PDB file of C-alpha atoms in Angstrom:
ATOM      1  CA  UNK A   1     -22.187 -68.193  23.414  1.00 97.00           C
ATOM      2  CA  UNK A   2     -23.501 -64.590  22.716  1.00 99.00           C
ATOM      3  CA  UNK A   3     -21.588 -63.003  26.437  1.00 99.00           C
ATOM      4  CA  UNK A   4     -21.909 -58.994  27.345  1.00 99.00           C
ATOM      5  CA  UNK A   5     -18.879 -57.855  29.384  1.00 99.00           C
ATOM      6  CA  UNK A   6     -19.732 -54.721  31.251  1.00 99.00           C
ATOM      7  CA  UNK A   7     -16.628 -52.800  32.217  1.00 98.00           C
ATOM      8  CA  UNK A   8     -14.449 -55.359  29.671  1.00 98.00           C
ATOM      9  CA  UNK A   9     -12.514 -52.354  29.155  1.00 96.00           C
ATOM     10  CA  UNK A  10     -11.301 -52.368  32.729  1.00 95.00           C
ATOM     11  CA  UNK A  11      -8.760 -54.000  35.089  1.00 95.00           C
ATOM     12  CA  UNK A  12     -10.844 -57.439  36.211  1.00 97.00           C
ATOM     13  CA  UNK A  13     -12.752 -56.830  32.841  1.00 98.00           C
ATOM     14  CA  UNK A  14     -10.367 -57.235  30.407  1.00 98.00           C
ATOM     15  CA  UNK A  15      -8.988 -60.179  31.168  1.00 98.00           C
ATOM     16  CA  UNK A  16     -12.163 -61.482  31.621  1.00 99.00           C
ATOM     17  CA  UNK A  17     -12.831 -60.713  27.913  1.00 98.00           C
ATOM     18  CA  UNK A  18      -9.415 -62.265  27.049  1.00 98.00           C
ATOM     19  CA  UNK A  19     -10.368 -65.835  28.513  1.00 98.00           C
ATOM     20  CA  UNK A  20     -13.517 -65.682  26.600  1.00 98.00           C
ATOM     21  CA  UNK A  21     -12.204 -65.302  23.486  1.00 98.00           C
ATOM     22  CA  UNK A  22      -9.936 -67.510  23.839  1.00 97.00           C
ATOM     23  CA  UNK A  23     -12.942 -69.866  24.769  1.00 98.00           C
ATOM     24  CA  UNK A  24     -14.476 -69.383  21.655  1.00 98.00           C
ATOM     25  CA  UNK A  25     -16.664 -67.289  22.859  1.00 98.00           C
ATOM     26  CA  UNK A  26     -18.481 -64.092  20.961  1.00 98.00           C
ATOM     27  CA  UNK A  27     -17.539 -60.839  23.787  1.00 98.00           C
ATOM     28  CA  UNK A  28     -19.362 -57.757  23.221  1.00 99.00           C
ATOM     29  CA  UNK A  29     -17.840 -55.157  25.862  1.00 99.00           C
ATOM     30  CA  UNK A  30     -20.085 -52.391  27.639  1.00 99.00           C
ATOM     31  CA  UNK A  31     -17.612 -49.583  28.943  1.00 98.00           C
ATOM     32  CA  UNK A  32     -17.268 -45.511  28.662  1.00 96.00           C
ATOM     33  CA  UNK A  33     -13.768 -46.279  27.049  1.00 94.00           C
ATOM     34  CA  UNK A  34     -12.724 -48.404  24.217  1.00 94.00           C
ATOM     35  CA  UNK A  35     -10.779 -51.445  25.112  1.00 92.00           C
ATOM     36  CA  UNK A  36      -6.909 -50.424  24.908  1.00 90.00           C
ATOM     37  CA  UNK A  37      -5.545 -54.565  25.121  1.00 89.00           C
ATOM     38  CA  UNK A  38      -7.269 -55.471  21.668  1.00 90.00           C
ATOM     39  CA  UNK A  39      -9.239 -54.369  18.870  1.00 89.00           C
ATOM     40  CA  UNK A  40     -10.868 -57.511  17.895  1.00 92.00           C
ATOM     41  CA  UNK A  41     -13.942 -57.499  20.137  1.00 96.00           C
ATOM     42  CA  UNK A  42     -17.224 -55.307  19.796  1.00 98.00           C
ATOM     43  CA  UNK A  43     -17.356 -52.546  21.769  1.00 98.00           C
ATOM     44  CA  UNK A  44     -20.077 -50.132  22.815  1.00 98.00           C
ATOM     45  CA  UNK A  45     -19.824 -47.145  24.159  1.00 98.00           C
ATOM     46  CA  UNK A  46     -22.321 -46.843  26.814  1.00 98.00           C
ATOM     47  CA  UNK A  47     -23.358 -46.127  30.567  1.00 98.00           C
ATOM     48  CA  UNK A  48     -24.313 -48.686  32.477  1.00 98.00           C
ATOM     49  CA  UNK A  49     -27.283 -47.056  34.226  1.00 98.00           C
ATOM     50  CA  UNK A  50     -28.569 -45.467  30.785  1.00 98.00           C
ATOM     51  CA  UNK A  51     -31.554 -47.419  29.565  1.00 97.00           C
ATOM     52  CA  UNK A  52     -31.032 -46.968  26.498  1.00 98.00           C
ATOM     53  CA  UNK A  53     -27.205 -47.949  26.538  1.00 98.00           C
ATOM     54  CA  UNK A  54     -28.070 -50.987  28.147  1.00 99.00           C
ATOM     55  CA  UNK A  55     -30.814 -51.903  25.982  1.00 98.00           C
ATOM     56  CA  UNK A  56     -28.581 -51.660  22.888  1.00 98.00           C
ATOM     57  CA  UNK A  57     -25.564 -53.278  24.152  1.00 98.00           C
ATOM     58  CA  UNK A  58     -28.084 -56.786  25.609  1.00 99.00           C
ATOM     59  CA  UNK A  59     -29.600 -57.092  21.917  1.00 98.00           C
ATOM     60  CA  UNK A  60     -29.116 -60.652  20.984  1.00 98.00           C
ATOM     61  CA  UNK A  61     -26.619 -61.551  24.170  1.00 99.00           C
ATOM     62  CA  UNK A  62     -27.225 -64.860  25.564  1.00 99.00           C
ATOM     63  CA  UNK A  63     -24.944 -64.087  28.871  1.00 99.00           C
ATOM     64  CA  UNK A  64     -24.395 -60.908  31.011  1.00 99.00           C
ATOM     65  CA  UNK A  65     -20.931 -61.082  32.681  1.00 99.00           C
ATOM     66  CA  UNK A  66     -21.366 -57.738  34.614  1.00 99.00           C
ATOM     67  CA  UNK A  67     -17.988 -56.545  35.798  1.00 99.00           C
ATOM     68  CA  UNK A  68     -18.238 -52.544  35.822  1.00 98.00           C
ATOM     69  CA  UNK A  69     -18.137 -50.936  39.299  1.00 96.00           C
ATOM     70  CA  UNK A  70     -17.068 -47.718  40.927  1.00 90.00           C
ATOM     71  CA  UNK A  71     -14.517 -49.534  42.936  1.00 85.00           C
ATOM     72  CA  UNK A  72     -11.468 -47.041  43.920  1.00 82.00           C
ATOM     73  CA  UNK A  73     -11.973 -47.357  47.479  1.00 80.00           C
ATOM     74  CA  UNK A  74     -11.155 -43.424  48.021  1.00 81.00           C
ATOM     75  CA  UNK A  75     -13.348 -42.741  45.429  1.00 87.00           C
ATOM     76  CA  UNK A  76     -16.147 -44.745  46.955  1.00 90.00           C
ATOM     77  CA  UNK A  77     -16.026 -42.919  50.429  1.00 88.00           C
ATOM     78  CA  UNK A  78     -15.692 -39.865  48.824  1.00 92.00           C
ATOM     79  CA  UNK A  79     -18.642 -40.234  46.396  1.00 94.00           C
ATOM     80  CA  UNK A  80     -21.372 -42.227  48.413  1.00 94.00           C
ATOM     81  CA  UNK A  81     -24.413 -41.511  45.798  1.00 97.00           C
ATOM     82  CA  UNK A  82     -22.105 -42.265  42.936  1.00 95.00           C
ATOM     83  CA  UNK A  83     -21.183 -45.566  44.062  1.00 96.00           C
ATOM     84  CA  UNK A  84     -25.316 -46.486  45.226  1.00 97.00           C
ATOM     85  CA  UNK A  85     -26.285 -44.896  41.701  1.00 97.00           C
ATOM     86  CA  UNK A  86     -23.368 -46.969  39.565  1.00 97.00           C
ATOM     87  CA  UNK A  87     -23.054 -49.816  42.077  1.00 98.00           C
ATOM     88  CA  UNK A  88     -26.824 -50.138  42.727  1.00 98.00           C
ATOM     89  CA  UNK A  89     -28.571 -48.933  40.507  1.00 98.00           C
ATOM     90  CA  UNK A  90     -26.389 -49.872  37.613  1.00 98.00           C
ATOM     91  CA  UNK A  91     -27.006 -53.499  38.456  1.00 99.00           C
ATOM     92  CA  UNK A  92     -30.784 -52.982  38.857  1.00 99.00           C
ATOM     93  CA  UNK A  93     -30.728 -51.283  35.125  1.00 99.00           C
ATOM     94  CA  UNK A  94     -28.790 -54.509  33.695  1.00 99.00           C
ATOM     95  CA  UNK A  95     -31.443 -56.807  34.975  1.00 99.00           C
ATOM     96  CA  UNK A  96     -34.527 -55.276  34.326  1.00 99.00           C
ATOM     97  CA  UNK A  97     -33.070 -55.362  30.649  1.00 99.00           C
ATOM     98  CA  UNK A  98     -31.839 -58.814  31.010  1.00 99.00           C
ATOM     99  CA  UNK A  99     -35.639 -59.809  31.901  1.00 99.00           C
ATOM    100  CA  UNK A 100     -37.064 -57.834  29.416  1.00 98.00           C
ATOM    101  CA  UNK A 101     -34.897 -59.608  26.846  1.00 98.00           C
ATOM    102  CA  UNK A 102     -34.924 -62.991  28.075  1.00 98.00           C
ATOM    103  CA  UNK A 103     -30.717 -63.179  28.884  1.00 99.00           C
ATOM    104  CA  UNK A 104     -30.020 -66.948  29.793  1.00 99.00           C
ATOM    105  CA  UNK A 105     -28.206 -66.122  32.509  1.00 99.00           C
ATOM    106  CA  UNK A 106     -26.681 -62.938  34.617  1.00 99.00           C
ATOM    107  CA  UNK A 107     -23.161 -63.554  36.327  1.00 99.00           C
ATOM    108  CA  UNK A 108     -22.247 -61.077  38.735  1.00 99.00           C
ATOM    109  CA  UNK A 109     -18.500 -59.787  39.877  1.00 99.00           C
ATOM    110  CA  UNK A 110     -19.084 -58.960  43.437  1.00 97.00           C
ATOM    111  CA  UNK A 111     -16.637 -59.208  46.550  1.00 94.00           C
ATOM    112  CA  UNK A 112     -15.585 -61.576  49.555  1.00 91.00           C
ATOM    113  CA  UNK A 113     -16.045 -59.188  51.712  1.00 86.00           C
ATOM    114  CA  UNK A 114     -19.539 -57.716  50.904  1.00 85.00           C
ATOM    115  CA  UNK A 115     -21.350 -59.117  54.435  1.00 75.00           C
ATOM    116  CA  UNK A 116     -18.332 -57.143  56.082  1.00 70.00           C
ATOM    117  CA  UNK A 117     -20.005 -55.860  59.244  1.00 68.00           C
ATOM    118  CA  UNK A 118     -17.808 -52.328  59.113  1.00 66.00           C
ATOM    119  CA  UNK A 119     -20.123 -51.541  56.586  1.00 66.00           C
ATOM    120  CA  UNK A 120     -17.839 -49.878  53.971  1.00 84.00           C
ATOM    121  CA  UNK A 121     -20.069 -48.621  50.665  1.00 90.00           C
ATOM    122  CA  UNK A 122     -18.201 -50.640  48.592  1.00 92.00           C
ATOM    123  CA  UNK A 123     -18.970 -53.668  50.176  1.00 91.00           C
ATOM    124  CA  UNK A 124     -22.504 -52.980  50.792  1.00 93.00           C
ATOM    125  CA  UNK A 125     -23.453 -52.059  46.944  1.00 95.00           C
ATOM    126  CA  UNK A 126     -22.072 -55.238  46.718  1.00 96.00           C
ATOM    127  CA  UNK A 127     -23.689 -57.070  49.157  1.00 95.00           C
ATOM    128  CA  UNK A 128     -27.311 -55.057  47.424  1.00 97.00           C
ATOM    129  CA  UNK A 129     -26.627 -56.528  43.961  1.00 98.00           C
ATOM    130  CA  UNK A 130     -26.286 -60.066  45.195  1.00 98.00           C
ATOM    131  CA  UNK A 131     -29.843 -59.698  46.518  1.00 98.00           C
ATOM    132  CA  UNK A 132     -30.897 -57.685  43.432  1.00 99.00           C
ATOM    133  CA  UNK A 133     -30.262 -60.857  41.524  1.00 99.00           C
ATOM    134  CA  UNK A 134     -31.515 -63.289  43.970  1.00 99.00           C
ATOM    135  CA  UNK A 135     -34.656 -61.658  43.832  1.00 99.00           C
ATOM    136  CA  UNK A 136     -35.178 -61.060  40.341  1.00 99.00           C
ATOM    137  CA  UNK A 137     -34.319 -65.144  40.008  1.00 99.00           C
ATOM    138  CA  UNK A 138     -37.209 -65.762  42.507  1.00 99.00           C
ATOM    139  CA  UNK A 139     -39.210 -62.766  40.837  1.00 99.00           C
ATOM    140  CA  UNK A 140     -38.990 -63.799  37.392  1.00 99.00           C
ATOM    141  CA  UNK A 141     -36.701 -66.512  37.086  1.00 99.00           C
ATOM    142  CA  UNK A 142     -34.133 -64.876  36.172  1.00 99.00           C
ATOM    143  CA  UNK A 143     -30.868 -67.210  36.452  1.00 99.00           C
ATOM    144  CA  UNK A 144     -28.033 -65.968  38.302  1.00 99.00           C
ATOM    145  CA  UNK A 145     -24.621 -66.428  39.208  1.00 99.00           C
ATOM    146  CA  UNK A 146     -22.457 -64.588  41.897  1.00 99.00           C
ATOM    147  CA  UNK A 147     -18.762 -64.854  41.955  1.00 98.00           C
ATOM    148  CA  UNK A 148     -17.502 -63.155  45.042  1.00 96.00           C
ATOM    149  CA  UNK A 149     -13.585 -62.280  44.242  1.00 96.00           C
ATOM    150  CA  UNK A 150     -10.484 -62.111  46.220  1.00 93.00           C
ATOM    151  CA  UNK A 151      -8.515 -58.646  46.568  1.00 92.00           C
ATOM    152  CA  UNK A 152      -7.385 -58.449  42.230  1.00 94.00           C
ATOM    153  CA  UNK A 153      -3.801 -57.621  41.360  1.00 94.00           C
ATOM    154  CA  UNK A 154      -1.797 -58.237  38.128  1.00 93.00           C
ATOM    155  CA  UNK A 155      -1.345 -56.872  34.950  1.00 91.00           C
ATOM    156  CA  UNK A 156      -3.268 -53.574  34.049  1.00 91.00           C
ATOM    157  CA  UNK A 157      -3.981 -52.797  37.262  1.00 88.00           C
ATOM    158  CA  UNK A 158      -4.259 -49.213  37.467  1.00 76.00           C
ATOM    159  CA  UNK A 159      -5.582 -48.547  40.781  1.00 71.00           C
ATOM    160  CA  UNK A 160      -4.187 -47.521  43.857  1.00 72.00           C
ATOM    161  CA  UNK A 161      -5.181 -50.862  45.607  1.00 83.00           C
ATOM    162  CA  UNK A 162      -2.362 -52.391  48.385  1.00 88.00           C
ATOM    163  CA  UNK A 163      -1.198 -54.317  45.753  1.00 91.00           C
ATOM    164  CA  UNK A 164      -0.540 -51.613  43.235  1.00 89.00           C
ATOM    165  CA  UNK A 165       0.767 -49.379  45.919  1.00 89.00           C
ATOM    166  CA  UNK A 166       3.531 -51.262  47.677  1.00 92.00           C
ATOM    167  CA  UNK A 167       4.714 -52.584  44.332  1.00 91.00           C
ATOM    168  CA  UNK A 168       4.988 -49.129  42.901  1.00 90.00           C
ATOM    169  CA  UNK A 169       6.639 -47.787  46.257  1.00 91.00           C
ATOM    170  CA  UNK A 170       9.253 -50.487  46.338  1.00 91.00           C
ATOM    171  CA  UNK A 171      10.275 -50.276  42.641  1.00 90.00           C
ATOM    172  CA  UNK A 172      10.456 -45.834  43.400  1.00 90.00           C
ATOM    173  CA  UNK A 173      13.112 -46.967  46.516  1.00 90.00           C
ATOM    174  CA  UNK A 174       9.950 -45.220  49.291  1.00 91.00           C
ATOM    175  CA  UNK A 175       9.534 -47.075  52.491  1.00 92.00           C
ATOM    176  CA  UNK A 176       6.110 -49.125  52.476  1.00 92.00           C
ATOM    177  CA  UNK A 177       3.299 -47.655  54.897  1.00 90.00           C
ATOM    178  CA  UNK A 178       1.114 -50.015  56.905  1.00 90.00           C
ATOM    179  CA  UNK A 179      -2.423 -48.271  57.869  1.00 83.00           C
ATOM    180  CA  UNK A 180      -2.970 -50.034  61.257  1.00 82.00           C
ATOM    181  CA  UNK A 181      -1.305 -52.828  62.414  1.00 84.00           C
ATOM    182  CA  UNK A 182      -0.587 -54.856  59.110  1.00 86.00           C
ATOM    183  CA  UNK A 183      -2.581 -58.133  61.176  1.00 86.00           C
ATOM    184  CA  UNK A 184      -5.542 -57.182  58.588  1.00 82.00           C
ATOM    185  CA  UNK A 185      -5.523 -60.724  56.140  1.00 83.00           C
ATOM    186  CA  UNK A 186      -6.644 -60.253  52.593  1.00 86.00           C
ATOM    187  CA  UNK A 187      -7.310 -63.001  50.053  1.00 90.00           C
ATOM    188  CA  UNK A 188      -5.029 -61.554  46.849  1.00 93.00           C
ATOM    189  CA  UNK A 189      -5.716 -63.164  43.887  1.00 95.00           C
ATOM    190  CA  UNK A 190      -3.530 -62.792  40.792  1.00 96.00           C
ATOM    191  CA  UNK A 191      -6.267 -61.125  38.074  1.00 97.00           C
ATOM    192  CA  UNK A 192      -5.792 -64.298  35.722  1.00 97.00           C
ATOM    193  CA  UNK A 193      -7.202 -66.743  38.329  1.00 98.00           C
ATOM    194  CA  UNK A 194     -10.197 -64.531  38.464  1.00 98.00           C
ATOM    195  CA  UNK A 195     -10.896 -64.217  34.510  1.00 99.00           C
ATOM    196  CA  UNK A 196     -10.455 -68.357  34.495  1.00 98.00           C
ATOM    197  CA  UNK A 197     -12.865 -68.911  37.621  1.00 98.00           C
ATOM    198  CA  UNK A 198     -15.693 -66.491  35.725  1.00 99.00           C
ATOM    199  CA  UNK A 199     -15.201 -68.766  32.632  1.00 98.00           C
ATOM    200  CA  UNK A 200     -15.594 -71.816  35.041  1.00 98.00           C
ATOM    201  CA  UNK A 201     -18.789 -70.486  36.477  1.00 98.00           C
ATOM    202  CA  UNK A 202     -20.413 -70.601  32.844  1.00 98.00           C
ATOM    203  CA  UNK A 203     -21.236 -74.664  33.389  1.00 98.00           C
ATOM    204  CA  UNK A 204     -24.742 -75.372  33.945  1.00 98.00           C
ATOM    205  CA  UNK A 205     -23.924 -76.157  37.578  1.00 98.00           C
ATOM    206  CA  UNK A 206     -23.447 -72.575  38.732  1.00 98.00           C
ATOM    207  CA  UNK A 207     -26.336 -71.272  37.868  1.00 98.00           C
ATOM    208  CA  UNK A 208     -28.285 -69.885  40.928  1.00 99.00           C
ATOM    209  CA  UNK A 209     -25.593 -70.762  42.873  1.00 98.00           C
ATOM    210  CA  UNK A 210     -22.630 -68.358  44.416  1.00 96.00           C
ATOM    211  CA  UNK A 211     -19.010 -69.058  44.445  1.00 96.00           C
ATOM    212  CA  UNK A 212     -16.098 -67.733  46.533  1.00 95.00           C
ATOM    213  CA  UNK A 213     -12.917 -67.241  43.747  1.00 96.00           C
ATOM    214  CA  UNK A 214     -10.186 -66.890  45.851  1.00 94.00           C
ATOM    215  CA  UNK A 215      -6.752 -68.200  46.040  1.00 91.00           C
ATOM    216  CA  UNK A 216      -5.673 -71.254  48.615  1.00 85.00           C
ATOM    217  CA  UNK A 217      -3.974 -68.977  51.435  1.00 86.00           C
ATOM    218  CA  UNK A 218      -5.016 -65.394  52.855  1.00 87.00           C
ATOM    219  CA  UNK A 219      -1.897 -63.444  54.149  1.00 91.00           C
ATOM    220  CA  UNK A 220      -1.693 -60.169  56.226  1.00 90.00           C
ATOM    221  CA  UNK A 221      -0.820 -56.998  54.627  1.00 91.00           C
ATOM    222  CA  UNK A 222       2.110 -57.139  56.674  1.00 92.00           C
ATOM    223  CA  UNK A 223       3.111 -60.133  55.020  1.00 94.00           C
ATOM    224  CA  UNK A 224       2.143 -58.844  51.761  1.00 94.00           C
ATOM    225  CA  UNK A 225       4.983 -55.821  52.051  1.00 93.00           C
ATOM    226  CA  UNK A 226       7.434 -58.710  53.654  1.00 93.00           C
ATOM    227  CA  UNK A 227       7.013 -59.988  50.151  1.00 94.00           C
ATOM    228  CA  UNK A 228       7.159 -56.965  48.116  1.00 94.00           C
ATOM    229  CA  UNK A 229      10.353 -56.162  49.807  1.00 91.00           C
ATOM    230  CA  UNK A 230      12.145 -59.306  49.065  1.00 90.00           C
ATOM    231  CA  UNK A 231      11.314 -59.492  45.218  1.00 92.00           C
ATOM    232  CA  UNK A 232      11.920 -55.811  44.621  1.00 89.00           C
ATOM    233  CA  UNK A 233      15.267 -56.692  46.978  1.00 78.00           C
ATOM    234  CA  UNK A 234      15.655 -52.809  47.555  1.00 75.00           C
ATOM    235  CA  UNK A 235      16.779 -51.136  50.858  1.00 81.00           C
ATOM    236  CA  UNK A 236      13.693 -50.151  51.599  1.00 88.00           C
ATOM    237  CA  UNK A 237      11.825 -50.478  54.806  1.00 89.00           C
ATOM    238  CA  UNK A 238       8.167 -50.840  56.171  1.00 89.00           C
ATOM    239  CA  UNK A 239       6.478 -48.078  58.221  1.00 90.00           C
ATOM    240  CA  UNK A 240       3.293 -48.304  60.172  1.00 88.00           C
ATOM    241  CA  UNK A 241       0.166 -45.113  60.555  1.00 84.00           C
ATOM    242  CA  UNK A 242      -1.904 -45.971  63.167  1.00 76.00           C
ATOM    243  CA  UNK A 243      -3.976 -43.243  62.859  1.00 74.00           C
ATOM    244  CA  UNK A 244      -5.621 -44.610  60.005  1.00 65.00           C
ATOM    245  CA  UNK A 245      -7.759 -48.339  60.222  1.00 60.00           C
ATOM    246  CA  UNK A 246      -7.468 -50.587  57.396  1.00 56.00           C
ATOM    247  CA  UNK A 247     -11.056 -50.154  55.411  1.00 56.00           C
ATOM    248  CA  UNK A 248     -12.626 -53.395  55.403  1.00 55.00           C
ATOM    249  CA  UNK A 249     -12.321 -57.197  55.925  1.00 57.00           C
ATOM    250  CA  UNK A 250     -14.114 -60.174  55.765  1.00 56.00           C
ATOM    251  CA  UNK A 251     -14.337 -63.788  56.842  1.00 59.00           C
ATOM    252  CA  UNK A 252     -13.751 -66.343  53.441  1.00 69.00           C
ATOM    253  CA  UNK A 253     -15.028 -69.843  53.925  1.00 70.00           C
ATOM    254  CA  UNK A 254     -13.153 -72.116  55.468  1.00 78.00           C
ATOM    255  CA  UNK A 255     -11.057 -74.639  53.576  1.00 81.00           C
ATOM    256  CA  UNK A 256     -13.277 -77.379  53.055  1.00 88.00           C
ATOM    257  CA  UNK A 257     -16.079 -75.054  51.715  1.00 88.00           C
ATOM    258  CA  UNK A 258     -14.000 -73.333  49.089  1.00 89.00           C
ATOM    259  CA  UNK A 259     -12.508 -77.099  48.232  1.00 91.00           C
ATOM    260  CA  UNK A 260     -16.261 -78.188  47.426  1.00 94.00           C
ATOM    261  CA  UNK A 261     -16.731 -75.091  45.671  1.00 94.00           C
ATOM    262  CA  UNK A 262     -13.572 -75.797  43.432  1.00 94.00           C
ATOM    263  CA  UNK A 263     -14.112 -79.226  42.876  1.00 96.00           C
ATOM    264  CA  UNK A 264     -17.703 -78.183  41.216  1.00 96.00           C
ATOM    265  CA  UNK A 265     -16.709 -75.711  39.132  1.00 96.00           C
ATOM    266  CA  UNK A 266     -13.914 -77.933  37.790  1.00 96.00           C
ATOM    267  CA  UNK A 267     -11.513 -74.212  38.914  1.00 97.00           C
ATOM    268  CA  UNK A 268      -9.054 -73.407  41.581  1.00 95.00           C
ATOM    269  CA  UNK A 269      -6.323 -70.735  41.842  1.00 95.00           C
ATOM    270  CA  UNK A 270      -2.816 -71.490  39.974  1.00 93.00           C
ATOM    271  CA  UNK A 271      -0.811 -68.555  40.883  1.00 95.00           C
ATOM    272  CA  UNK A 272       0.343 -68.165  44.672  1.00 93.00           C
ATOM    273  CA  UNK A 273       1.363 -64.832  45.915  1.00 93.00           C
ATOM    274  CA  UNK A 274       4.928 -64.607  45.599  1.00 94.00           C
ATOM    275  CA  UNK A 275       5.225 -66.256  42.153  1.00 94.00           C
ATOM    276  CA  UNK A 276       2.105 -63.606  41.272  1.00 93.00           C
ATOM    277  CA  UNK A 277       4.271 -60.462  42.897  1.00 93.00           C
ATOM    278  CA  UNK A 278       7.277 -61.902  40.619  1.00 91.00           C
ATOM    279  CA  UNK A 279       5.614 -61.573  38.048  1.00 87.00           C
ATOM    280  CA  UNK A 280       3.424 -58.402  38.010  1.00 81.00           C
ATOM    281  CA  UNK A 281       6.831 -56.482  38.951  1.00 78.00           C
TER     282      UNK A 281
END
């Protein structure tokens, strides 16, 4: 198939673009930078809440794989109408064009945790382009899917996610900081889980249907720098500021739901935690 990769230059994007290629697929990636990981997929340079950009880059694409977000959670808090206007609006853009051009189908990256009831902005442009495409499916029958993602680490990761930041820490010898009590759980899931699971949802059975990708276990950021620690096997030690809260959570369906979910996209997780930290570092 014909598949558009918005943000396939990115973290979650590229490796999204490297699974379908090596499905056979045809990737065209939408992103303000050229892809640095390979040169052998088309690539246009283009703005995701430009009209025209869009338009060009959906010309004779059969499948929308939308991945580009403002994401950085600092970034986010500190830039509340550029996350609505990239986050938002970007999606809206994407699937008025995808109905104007008759796309077969519009998958869509979004989070876990967007029905989070802290209300972070992340989490609720999220949780708005979920019912963006549920309503252009009932609209104008436009076929969706929604992936909602664990927390991403792994190669490429450039971000200053948990992840990212206690691995970095520990391999520079500084002391891991906690922000609240470390109890917070997270679902991490190693980046090439994620890029399989989007290929999964492809199958005819996803469509109009939403899936939690997430990996078997959830563990606490506390346990998360437990493990750090131990694979980096460094003297350093973890410190806790309570005078910041932890930015968001979520609940993840329980076992038996994300089982079902699995078992019908034909997908589940391979890579747990600590063999994932192993390897990223």
């Amino acid at each position: 198939m014909n598949i558009l990769v918005t943000g396939g230059s990115g973290f979650i994007g590229s490796h999204v673009v490297d699974k379908l290629i090596e499905a056979g697929h045809r990737v065209r990636v939408l992103d303000i930078k050229k892809p640095s990981h390979r040169q052998d997929v088309e690539f246009i340079k283009g703005d995701i809440t430009s009209e025209k950009d869009v338009r060009k880059s959906l010309q004779g694409m059969e499948i929308v794989c939308h991945v580009a977000a403002f994401s950085d959670i600092n970034l986010v808090k500190d830039n509340p109408l550029l996350t609505i206007k990239y986050n938002i609006m970007g999606t809206a853009y994407l699937l008025e064009e995808c109905r104007k051009q008759k796309v077969k189908r519009f998958i869509l990256a979004s989070t876990v945790y967007a029905y989070d009831e802290r209300g972070h902005l992340y989490t609720t442009s999220k949780a708005a382009s979920e019912l963006l495409c549920k309503n252009y499916q009932t609209l104008y029958s436009l076929p969706y899917t929604i992936l909602r993602y664990g927390t991403a680490y792994g190669p490429r990761n450039r971000g200053d996610d948990v992840v990212a930041l206690f691995v970095k820490k520990a391999l520079n010898g500084e002391n891991l900081i906690i922000h609240g009590t470390g109890e917070q759980k997270r679902n991490f899931i190693h980046v090439e889980d994620i890029a399989a699971g989007t290929v999964a949802a492809l199958a005819t059975v996803a469509e109009n249907k939403v899936y939690t990708i997430v990996n078997k276990r959830s563990v606490s950021v506390k346990e998360l720098a437990e493990i750090v620690r131990k694979t980096v096997d460094n003297q350093i030690t973890v410190e806790y500021d309570t005078t910041r809260v932890d930015d968001y959570g979520g609940e993840i369906p329980d076992k038996s739901e994300i089982e079902r979910q699995n078992r019908e996209l034909g997908w589940e997780a391979g890579i747990d935690i600590e063999e994932g930290i192993r390897s990223y570092v």
